[in-house]
mmCIF file of C-alpha atoms and ligand atoms in Angstrom:
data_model
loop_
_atom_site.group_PDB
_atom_site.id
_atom_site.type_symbol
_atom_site.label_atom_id
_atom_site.label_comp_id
_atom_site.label_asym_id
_atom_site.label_seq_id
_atom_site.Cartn_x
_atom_site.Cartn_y
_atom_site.Cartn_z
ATOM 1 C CA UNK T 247 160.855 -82.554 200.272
ATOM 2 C CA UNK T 248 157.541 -82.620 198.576
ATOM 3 C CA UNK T 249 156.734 -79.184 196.898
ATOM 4 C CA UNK T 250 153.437 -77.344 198.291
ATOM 5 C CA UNK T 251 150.704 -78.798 196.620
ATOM 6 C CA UNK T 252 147.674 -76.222 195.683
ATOM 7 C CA UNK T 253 144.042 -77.485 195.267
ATOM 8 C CA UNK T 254 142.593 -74.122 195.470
ATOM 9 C CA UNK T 255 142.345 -72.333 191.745
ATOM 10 C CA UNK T 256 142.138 -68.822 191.106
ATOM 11 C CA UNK T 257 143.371 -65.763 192.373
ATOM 12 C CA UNK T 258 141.613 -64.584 195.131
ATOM 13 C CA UNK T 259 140.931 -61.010 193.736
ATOM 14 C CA UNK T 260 139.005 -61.658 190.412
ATOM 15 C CA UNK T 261 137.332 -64.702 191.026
ATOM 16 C CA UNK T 262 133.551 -65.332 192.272
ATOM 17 C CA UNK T 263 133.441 -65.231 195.887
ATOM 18 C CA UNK T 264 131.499 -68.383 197.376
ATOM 19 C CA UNK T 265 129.582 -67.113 200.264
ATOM 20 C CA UNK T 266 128.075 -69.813 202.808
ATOM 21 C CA UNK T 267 125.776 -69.573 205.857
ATOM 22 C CA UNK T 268 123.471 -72.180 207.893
ATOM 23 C CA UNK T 269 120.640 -71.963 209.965
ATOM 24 C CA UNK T 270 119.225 -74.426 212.112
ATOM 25 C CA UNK T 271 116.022 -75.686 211.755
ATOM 26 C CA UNK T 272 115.537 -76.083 215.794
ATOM 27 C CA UNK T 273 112.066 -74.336 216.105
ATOM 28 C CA UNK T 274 110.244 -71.899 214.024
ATOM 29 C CA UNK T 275 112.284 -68.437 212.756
ATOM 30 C CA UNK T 276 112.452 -65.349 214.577
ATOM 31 C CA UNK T 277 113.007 -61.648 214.174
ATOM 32 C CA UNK T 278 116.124 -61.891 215.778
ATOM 33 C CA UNK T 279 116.801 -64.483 213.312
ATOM 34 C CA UNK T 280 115.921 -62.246 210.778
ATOM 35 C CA UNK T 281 117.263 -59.566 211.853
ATOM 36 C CA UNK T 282 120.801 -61.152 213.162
ATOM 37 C CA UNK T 283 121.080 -63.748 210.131
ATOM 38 C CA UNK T 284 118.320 -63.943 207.187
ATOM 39 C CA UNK T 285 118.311 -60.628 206.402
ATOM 40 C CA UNK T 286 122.349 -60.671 205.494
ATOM 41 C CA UNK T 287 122.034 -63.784 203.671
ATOM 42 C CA UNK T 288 119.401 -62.766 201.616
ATOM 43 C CA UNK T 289 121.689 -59.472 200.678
ATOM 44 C CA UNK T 290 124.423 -61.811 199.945
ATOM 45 C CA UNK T 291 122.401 -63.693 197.361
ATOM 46 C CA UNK T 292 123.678 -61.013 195.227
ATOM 47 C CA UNK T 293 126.963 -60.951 196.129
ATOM 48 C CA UNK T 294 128.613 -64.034 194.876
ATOM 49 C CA UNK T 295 128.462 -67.972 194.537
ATOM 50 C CA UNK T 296 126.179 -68.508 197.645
ATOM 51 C CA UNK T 297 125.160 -71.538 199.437
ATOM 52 C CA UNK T 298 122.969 -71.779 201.888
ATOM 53 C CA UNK T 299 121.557 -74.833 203.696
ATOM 54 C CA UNK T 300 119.532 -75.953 206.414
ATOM 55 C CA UNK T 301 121.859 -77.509 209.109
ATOM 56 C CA UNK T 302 119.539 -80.069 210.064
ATOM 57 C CA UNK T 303 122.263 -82.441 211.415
ATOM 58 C CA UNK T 304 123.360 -79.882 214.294
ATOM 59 C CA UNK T 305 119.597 -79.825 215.455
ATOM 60 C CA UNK T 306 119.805 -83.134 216.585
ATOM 61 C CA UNK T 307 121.620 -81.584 219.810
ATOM 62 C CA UNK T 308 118.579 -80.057 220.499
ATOM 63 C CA UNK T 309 115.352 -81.773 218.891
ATOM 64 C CA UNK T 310 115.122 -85.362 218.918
ATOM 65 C CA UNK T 311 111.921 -86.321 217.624
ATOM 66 C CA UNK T 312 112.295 -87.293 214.629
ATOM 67 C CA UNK T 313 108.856 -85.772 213.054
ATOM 68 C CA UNK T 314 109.402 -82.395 214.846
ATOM 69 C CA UNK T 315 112.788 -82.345 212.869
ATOM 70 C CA UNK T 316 111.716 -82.992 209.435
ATOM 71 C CA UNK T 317 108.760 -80.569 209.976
ATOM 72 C CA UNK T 318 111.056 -77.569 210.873
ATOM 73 C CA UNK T 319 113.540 -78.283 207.935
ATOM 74 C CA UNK T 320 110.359 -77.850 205.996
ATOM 75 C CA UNK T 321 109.405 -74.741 208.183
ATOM 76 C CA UNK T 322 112.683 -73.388 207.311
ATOM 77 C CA UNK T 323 112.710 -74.187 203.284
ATOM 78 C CA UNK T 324 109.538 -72.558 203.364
ATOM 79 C CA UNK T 325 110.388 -69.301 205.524
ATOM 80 C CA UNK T 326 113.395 -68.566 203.489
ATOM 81 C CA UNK T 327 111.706 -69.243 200.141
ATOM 82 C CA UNK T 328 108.729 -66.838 201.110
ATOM 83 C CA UNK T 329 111.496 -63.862 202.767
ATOM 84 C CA UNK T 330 113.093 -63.764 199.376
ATOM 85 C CA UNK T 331 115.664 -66.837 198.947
ATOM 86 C CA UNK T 332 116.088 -67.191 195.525
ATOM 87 C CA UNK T 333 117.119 -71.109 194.892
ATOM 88 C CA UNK T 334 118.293 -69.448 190.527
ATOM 89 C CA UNK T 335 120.739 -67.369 192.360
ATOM 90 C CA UNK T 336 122.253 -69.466 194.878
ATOM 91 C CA UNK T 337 122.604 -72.969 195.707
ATOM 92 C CA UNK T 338 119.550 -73.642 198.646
ATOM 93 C CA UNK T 339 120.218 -77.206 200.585
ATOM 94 C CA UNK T 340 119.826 -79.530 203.168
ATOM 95 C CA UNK T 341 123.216 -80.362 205.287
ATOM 96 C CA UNK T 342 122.146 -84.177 205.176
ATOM 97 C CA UNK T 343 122.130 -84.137 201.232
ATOM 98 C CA UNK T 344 125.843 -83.638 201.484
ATOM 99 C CA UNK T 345 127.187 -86.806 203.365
ATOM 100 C CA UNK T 346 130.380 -85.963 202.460
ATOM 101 C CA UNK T 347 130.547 -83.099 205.222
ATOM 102 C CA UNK T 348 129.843 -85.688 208.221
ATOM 103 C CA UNK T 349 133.144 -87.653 206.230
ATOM 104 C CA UNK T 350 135.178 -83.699 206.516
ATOM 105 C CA UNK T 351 134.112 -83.485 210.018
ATOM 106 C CA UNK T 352 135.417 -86.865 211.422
ATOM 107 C CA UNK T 353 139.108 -85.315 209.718
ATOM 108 C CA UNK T 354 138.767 -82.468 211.246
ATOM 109 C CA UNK T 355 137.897 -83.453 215.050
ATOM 110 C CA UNK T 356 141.250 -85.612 214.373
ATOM 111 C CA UNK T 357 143.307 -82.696 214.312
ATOM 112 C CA UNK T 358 140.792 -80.625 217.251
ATOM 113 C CA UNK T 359 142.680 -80.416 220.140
ATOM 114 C CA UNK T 360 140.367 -80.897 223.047
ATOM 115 C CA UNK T 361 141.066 -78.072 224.451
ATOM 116 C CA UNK T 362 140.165 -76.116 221.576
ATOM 117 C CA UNK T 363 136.500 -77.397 221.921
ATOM 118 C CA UNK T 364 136.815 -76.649 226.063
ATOM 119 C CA UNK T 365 136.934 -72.943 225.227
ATOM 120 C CA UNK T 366 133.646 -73.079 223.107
ATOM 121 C CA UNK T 367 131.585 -70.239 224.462
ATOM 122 C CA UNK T 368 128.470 -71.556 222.830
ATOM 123 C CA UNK T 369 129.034 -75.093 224.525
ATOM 124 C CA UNK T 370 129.093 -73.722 227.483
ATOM 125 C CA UNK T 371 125.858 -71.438 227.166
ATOM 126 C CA UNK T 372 123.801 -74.268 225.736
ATOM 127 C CA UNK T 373 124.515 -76.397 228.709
ATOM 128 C CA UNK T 374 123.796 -73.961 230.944
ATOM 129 C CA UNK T 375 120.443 -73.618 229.574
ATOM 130 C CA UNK T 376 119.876 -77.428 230.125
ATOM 131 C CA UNK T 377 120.907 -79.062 226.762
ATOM 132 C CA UNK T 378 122.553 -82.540 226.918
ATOM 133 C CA UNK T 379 126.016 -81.801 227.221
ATOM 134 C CA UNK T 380 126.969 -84.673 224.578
ATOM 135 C CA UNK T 381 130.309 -85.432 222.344
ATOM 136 C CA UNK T 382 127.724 -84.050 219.417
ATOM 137 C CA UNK T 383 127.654 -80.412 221.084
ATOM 138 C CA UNK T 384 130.606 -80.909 222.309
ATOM 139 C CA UNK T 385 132.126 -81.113 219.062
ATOM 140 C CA UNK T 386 129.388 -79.411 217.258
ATOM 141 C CA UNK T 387 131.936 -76.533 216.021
ATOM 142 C CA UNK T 388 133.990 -78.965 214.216
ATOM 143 C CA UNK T 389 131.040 -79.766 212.073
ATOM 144 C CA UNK T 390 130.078 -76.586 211.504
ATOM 145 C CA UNK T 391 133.668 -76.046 210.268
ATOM 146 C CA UNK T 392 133.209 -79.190 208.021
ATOM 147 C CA UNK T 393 130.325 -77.320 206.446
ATOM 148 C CA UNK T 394 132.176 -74.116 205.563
ATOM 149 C CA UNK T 395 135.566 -75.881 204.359
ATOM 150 C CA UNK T 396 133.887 -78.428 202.202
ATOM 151 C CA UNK T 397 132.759 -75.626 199.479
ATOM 152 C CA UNK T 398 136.054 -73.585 199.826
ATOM 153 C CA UNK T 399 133.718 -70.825 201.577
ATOM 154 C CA UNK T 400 135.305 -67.364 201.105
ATOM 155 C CA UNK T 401 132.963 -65.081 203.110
ATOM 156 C CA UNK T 402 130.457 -66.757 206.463
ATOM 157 C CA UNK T 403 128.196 -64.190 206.980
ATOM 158 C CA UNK T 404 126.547 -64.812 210.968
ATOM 159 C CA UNK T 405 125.431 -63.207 213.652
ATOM 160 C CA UNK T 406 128.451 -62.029 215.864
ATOM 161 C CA UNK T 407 127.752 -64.854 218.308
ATOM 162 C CA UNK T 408 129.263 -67.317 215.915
ATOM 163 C CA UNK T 409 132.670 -65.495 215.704
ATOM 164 C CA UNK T 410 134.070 -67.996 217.432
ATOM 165 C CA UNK T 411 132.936 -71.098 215.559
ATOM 166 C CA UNK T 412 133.971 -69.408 212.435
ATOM 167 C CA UNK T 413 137.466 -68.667 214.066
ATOM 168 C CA UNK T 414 137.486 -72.509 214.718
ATOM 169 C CA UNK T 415 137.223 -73.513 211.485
ATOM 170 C CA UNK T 416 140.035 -70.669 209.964
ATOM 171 C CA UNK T 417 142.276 -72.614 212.729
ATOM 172 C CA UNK T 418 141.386 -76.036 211.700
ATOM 173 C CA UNK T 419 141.584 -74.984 207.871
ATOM 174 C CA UNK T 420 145.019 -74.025 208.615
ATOM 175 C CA UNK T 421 145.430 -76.895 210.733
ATOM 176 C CA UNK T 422 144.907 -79.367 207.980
ATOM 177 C CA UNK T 423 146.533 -77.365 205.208
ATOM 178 C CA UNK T 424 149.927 -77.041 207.399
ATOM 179 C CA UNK T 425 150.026 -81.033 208.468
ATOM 180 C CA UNK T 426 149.030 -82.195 205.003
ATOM 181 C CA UNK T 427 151.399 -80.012 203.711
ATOM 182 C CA UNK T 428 149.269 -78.260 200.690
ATOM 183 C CA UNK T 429 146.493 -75.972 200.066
ATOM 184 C CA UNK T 430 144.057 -77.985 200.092
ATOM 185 C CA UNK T 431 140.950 -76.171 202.195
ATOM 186 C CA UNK T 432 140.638 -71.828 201.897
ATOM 187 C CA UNK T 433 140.961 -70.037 204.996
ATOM 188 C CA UNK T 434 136.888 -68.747 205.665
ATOM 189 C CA UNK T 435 136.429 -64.835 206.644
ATOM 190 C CA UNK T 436 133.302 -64.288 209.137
ATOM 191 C CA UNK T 437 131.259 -61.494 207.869
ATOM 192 C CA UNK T 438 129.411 -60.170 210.734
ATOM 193 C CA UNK T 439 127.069 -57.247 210.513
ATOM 194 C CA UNK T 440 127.997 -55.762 213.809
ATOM 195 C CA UNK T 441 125.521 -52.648 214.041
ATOM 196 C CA UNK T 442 122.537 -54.936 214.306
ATOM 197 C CA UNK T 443 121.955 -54.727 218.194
ATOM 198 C CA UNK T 444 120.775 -58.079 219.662
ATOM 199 C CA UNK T 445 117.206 -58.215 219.523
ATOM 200 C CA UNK T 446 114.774 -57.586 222.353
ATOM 201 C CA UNK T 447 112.297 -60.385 223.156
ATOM 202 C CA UNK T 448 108.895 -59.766 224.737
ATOM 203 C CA UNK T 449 110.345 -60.183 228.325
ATOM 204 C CA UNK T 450 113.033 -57.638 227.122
ATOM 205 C CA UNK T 451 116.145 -60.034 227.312
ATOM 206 C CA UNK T 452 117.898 -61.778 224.173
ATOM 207 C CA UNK T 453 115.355 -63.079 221.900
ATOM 208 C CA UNK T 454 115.474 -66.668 221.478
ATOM 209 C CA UNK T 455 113.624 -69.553 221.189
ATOM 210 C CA UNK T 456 115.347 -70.979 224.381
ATOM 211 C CA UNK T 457 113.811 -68.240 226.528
ATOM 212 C CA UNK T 458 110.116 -68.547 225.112
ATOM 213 C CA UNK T 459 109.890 -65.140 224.543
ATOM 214 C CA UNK T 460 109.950 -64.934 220.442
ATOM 215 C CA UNK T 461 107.949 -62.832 218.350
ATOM 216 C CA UNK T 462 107.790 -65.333 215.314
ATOM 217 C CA UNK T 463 108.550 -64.057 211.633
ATOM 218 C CA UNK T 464 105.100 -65.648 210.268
ATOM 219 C CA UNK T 465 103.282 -65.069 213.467
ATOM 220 C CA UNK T 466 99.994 -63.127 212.327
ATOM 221 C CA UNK T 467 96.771 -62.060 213.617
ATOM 222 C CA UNK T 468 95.467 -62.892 217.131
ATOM 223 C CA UNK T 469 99.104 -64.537 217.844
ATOM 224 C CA UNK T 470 101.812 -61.495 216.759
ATOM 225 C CA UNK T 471 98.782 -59.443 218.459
ATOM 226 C CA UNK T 472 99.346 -60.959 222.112
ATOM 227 C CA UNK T 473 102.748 -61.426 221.772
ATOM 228 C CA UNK T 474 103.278 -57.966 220.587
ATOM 229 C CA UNK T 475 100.901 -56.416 223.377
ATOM 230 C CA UNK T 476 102.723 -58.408 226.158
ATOM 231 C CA UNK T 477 106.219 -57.013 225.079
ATOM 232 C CA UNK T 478 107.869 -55.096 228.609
ATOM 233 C CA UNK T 479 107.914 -51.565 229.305
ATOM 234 C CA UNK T 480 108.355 -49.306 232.340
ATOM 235 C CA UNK T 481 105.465 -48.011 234.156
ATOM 236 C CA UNK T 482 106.085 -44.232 232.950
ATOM 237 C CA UNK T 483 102.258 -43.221 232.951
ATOM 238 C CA UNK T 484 100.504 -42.388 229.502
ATOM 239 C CA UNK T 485 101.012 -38.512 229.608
ATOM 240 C CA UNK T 486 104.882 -38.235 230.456
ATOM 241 C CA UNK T 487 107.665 -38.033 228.027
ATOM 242 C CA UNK T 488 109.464 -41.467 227.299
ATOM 243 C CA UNK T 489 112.963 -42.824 226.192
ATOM 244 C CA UNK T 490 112.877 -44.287 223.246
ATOM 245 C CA UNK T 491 116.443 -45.721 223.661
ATOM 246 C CA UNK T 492 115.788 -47.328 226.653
ATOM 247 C CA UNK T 493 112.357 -49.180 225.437
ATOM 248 C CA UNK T 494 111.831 -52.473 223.927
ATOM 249 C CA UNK T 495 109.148 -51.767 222.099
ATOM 250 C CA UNK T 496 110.837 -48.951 219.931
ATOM 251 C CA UNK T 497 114.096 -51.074 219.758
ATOM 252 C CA UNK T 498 111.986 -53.260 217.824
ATOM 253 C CA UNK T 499 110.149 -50.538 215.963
ATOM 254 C CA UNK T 500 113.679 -49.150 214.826
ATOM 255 C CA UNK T 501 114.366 -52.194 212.966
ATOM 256 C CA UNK T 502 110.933 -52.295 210.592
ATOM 257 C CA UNK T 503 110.885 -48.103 210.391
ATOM 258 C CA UNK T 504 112.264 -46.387 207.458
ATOM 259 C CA UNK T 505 114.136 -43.339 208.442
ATOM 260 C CA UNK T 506 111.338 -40.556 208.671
ATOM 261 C CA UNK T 507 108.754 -42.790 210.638
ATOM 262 C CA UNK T 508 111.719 -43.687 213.108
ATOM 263 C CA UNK T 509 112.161 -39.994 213.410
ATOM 264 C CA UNK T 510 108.396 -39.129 213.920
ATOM 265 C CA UNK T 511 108.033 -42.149 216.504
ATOM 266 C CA UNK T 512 111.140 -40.949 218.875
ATOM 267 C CA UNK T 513 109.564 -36.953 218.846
ATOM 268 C CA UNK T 514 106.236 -38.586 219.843
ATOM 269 C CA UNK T 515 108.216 -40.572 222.582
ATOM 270 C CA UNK T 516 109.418 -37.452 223.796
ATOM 271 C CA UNK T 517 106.415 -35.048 223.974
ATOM 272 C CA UNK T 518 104.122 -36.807 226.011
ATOM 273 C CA UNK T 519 100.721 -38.323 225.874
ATOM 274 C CA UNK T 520 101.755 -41.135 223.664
ATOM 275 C CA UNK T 521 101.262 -44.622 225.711
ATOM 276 C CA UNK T 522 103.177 -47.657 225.337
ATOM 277 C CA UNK T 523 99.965 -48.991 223.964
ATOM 278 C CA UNK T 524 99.959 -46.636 221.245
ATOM 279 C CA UNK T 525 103.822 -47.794 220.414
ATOM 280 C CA UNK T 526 102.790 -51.449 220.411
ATOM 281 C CA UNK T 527 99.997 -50.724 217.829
ATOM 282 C CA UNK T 528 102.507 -48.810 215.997
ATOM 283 C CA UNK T 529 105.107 -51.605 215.744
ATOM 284 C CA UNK T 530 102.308 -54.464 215.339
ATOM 285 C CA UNK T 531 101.498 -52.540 212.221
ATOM 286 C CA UNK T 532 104.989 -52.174 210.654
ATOM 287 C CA UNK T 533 105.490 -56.094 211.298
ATOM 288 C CA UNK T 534 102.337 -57.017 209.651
ATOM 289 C CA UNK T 535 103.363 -54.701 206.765
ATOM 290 C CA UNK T 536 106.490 -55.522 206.420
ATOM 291 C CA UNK T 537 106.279 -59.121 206.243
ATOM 292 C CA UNK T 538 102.776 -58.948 203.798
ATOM 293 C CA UNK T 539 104.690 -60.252 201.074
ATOM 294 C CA UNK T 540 106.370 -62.962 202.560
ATOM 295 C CA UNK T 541 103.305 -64.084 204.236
ATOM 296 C CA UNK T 542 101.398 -64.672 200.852
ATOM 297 C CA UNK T 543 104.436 -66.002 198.934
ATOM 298 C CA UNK T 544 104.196 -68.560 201.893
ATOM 299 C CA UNK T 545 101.184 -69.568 201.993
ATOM 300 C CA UNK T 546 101.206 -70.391 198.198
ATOM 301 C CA UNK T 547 104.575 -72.228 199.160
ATOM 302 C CA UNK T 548 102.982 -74.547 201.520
ATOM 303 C CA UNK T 549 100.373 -75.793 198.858
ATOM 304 C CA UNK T 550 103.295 -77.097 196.940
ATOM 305 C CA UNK T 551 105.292 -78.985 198.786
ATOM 306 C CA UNK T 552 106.985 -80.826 196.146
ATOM 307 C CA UNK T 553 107.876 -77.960 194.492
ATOM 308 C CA UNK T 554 109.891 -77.072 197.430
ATOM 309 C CA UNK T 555 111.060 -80.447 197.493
ATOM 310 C CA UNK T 556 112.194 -80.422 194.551
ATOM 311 C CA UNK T 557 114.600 -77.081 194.897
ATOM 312 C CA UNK T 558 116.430 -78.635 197.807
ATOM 313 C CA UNK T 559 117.048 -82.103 195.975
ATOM 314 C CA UNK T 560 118.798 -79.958 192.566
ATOM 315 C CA UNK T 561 120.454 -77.535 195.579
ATOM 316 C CA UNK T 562 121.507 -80.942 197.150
ATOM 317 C CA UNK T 563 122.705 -82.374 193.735
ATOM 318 C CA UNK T 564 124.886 -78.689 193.710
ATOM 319 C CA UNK T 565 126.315 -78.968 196.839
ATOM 320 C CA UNK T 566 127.514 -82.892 196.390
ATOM 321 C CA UNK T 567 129.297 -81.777 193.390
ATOM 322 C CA UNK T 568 131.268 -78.934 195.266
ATOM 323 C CA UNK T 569 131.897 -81.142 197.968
ATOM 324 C CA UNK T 570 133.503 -83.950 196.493
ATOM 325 C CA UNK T 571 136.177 -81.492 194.199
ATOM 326 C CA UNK T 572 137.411 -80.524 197.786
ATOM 327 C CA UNK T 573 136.856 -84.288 199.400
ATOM 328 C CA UNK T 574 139.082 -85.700 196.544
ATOM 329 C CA UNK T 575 142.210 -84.018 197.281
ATOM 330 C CA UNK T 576 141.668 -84.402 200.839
ATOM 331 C CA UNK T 577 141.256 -87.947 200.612
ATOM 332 C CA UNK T 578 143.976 -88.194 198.232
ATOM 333 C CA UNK T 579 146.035 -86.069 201.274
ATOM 334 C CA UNK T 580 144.744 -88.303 204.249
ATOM 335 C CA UNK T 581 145.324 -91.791 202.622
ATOM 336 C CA UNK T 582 141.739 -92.388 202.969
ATOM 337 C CA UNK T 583 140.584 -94.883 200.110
ATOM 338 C CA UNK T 584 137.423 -95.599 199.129
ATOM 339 C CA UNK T 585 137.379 -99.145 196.891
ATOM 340 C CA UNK T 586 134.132 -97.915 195.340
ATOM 341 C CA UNK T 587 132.967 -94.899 192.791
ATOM 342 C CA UNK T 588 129.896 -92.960 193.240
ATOM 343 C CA UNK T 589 129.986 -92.150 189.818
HETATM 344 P P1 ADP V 63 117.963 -69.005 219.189
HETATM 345 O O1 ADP V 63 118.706 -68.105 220.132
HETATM 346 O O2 ADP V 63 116.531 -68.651 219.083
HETATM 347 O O3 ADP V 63 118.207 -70.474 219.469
HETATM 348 P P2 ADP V 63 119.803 -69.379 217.050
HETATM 349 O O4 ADP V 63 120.933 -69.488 218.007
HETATM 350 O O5 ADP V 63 119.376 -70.600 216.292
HETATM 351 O O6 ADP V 63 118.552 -68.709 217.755
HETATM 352 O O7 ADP V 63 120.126 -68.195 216.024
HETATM 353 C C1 ADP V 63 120.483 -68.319 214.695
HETATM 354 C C2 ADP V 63 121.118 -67.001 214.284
HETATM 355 O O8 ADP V 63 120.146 -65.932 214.437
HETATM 356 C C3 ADP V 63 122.266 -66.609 215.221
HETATM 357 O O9 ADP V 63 123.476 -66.899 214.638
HETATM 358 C C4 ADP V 63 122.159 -65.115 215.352
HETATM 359 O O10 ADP V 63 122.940 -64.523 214.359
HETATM 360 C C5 ADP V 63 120.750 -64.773 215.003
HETATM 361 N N1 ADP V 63 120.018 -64.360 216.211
HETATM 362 C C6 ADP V 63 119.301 -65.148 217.037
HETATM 363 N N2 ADP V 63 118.707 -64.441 218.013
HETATM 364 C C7 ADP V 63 119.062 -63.145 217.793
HETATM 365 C C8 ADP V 63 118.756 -61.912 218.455
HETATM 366 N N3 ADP V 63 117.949 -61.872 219.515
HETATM 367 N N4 ADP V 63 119.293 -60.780 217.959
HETATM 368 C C9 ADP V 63 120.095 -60.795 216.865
HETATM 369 N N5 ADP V 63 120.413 -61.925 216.194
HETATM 370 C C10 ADP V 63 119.906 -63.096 216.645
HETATM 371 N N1 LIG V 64 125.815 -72.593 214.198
HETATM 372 C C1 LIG V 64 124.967 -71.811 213.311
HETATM 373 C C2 LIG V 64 123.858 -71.149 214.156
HETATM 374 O O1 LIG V 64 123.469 -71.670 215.160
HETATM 375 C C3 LIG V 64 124.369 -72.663 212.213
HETATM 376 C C4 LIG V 64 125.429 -73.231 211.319
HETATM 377 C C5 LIG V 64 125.780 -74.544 211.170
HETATM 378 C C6 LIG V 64 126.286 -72.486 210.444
HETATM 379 N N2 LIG V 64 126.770 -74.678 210.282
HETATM 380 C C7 LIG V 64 127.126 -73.443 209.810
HETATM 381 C C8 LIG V 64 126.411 -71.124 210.175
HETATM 382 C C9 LIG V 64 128.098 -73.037 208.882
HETATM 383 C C10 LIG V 64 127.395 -70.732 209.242
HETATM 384 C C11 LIG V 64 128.225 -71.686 208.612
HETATM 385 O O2 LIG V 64 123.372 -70.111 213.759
#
């Protein structure tokens, strides 16, 4: 019997972890996007080896117009450039520069039971909210485990509603390893930052794009003003003490408040003659605050274009050469020859 081959150097405890996320660019970023995602994979920047692209391919189950697509993945580039993405620290990408992972995911759905993709939760929640049920969301978690695998991921860090996808593609890492008979892809580990509560929208369910009731991270002026005046509250009149924990508004003020001004906020909640209005002008000025930086990094951002152009092509060039170490071996595993070079 052939011995077990290994294509995975290092030992786990003293090397560099790699640390990958995605985030589609389906329509424009939101605080529970922050809040849920962004925020964590800007703290992970620090971290390790991180990689982080733009997984424009899987937004083809929900956009397809063609310009609307390439101007979110631009949207995106720019809104995690301006929050703090730092393209000298980690490796910042677009899914379609890396070919190779569209190659990873046709292996993989050959060993994806189709039962395995029956149980997707998130399958059956987009189709219930009136996407195209097609093979491409169908199968859309064996992509997504295509784009962890192919850079030997170590840590995922998501929101917890992708615990599923990411146990997916442990299964399907193990899958391949087990048939193939080597080490050839590293078993992921979902990092999932579970005290961030979902985030309220403005009609008080789950924000997300799909409900139309976002409060957008670069929304400013008149437009975070309406949105954040039209948030939901009870009808508890002006003079009477409040909950704080049961209100949208201060769920939302929780997450931009430091500490003390959380504190002062819930004792005016309590004692009366402080008005939802009051709370909304409260939170509309911690958002405005909060993301001042980000707004003018932006805004300088989107007078350069190329620049940003630029990052994603050398993060692109990055990501290729990670991706074909792993694709070699798997190749090599699968009988899969290729009777060209790219080099
Ligand atoms: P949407 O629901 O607007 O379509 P996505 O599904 O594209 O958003 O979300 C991308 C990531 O952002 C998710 O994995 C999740 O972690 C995070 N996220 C989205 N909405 C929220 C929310 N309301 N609260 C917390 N996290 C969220
Ligand atoms: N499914 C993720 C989301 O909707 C986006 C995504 C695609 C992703 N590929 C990934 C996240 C790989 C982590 C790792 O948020």
């Amino acid at each position: 019997m052939m011995s077990k081959q290994k294509h995975i150097e290092g030992q786990a405890s003293t090397r560099t972890k790699t640390i990958l996320s995605g985030i589609q660019p389906s329509g424009r970023l939101h605080l529970g996007n922050y809040f849920g995602a962004i925020r964590q994979h800007l703290d992970f920047q620090e971290k390790g080896d991180a990689f982080y692209f733009i997984a424009n391919y899987h937004s083809l189950t929900s956009v397809q117009d063609g310009e609307q697509l390439r101007q979110y993945t631009l949207d995106v580039a720019l809104d995690y450039l301006a929050l703090g993405m730092d393209p000298e620290k980690c490796t910042f990408f677009a899914q379609s520069d890396v070919p190779q992972v569209l190659e990873l995911a046709w292996i993989l759905g050959t060993l994806t039971p189709v039962s395995m993709m029956e149980k997707g939760v998130s399958y059956k929640d987009k189709v219930a909210q009136g996407l195209q049920p097609n093979i491409g969301l169908f199968t859309y978690p064996v992509l997504q485990a295509a784009d962890i695998l192919i850079y030997h991921s170590d840590i995922v860090p998501v929101g917890a509603d992708q615990k599923q996808n990411i146990e997916i593609s442990r299964d399907l890492a193990a899958r391949f390893n087990r048939i193939y008979g080597g080490e050839y892809l590293r078993i992921p580990e979902p990092f999932i930052v579970e005290s961030v509560a979902t985030v309220p929208g403005t009609d008080g369910r789950k924000m997300s794009k799909s409900y139309g009731n976002t409060i957008d991270i670069f929304d400013s002026g008149k437009t975070l003003k309406k949105k954040v005046m039209a948030v939901v509250t009870d009808s508890t009149p002006l003079e009477e003490p409040k909950d704080p924990d049961t209100c949208n508004i201060y769920a939302l003020i929780r997450l931009f408040a430091a500490k003390e001004k959380q504190m002062e906020v819930r004792e005016k909640y309590k004692a009366g003659g402080f008005g939802y209005g009051h709370a909304k002008k409260e939170l509309l000025m911690l958002v405005e605050d909060y993301f001042e930086e980000a707004r003018a990094r932006r805004e300088e951002l989107v007078r350069s274009p190329d620049t940003v152009r630029e990052l994603l092509r050398d993060g692109g060039r990055k990501a290729r050469e990670r991706a074909e170490q792993v694709m070699g071996p798997v190749r090599e595993a699968t009988g899969i020859i290729r009777h060209y070079s790219t080099q």
